[in-house]
Coordinates of C-alpha atoms in Angstrom, one line a residue:
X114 CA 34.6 -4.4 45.8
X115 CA 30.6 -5.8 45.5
X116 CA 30.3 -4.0 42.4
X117 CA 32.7 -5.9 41.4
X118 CA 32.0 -9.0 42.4
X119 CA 28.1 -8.4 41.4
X120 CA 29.4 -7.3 37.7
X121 CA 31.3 -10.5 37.7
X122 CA 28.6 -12.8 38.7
X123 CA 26.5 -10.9 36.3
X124 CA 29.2 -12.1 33.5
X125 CA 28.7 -15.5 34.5
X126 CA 25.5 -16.0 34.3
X127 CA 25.2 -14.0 31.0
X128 CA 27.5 -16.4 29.5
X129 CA 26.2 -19.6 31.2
X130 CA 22.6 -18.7 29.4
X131 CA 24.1 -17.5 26.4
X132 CA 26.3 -20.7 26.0
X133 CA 24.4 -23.4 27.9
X134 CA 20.8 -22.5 28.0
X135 CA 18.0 -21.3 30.5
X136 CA 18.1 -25.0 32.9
X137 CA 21.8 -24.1 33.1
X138 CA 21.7 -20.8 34.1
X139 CA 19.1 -21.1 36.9
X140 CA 21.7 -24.5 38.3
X141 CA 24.6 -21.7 38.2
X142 CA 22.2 -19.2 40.0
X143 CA 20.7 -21.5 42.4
X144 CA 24.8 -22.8 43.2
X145 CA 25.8 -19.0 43.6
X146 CA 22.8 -18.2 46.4
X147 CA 23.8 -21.1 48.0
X148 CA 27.5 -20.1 47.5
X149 CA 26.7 -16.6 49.2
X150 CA 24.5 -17.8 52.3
X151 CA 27.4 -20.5 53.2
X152 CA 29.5 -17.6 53.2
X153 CA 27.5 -15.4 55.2
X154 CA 27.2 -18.3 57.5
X155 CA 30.7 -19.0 57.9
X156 CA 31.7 -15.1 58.5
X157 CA 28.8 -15.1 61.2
X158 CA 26.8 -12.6 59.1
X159 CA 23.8 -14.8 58.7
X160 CA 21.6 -16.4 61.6
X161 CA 20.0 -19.6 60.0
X162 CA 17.8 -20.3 63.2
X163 CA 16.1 -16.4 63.2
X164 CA 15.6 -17.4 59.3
X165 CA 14.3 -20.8 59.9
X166 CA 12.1 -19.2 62.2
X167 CA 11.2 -16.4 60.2
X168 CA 10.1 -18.6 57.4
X169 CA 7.9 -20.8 60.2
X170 CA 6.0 -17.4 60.9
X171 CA 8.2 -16.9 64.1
X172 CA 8.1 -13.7 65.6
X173 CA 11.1 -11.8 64.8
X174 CA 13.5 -10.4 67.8
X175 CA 13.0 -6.4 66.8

């Protein structure tokens, strides 16, 4: 099912830059990642406080 889903988004992006330029294709990337944390948020699979903290040079909880 990822591979999938990866090939897919592979496809889109391939055919955003090949149709609508480089500035294009980075806006369609930059929406996906953002796409796929607010998914991993929602499903409980991503902690956005141990990231913000992480990225703060917060020590990590291992």
């Amino acid at each position: 099912m990822n591979g999938t889903i990866g090939a897919a988004a592979g496809a889109i992006l391939a055919l955003t830059w090949i149709t609508l330029g480089f500035g294009a294709f980075l806006l369609v990337a930059v929406a996906m990642l953002i796409g796929a944390a607010a998914g991993r948020v929602a499903d409980g699979r991503l902690d956005l406080r141990a990231l913000t903290e992480a990225f703060r040079g917060g020590r990590s909880s291992s």
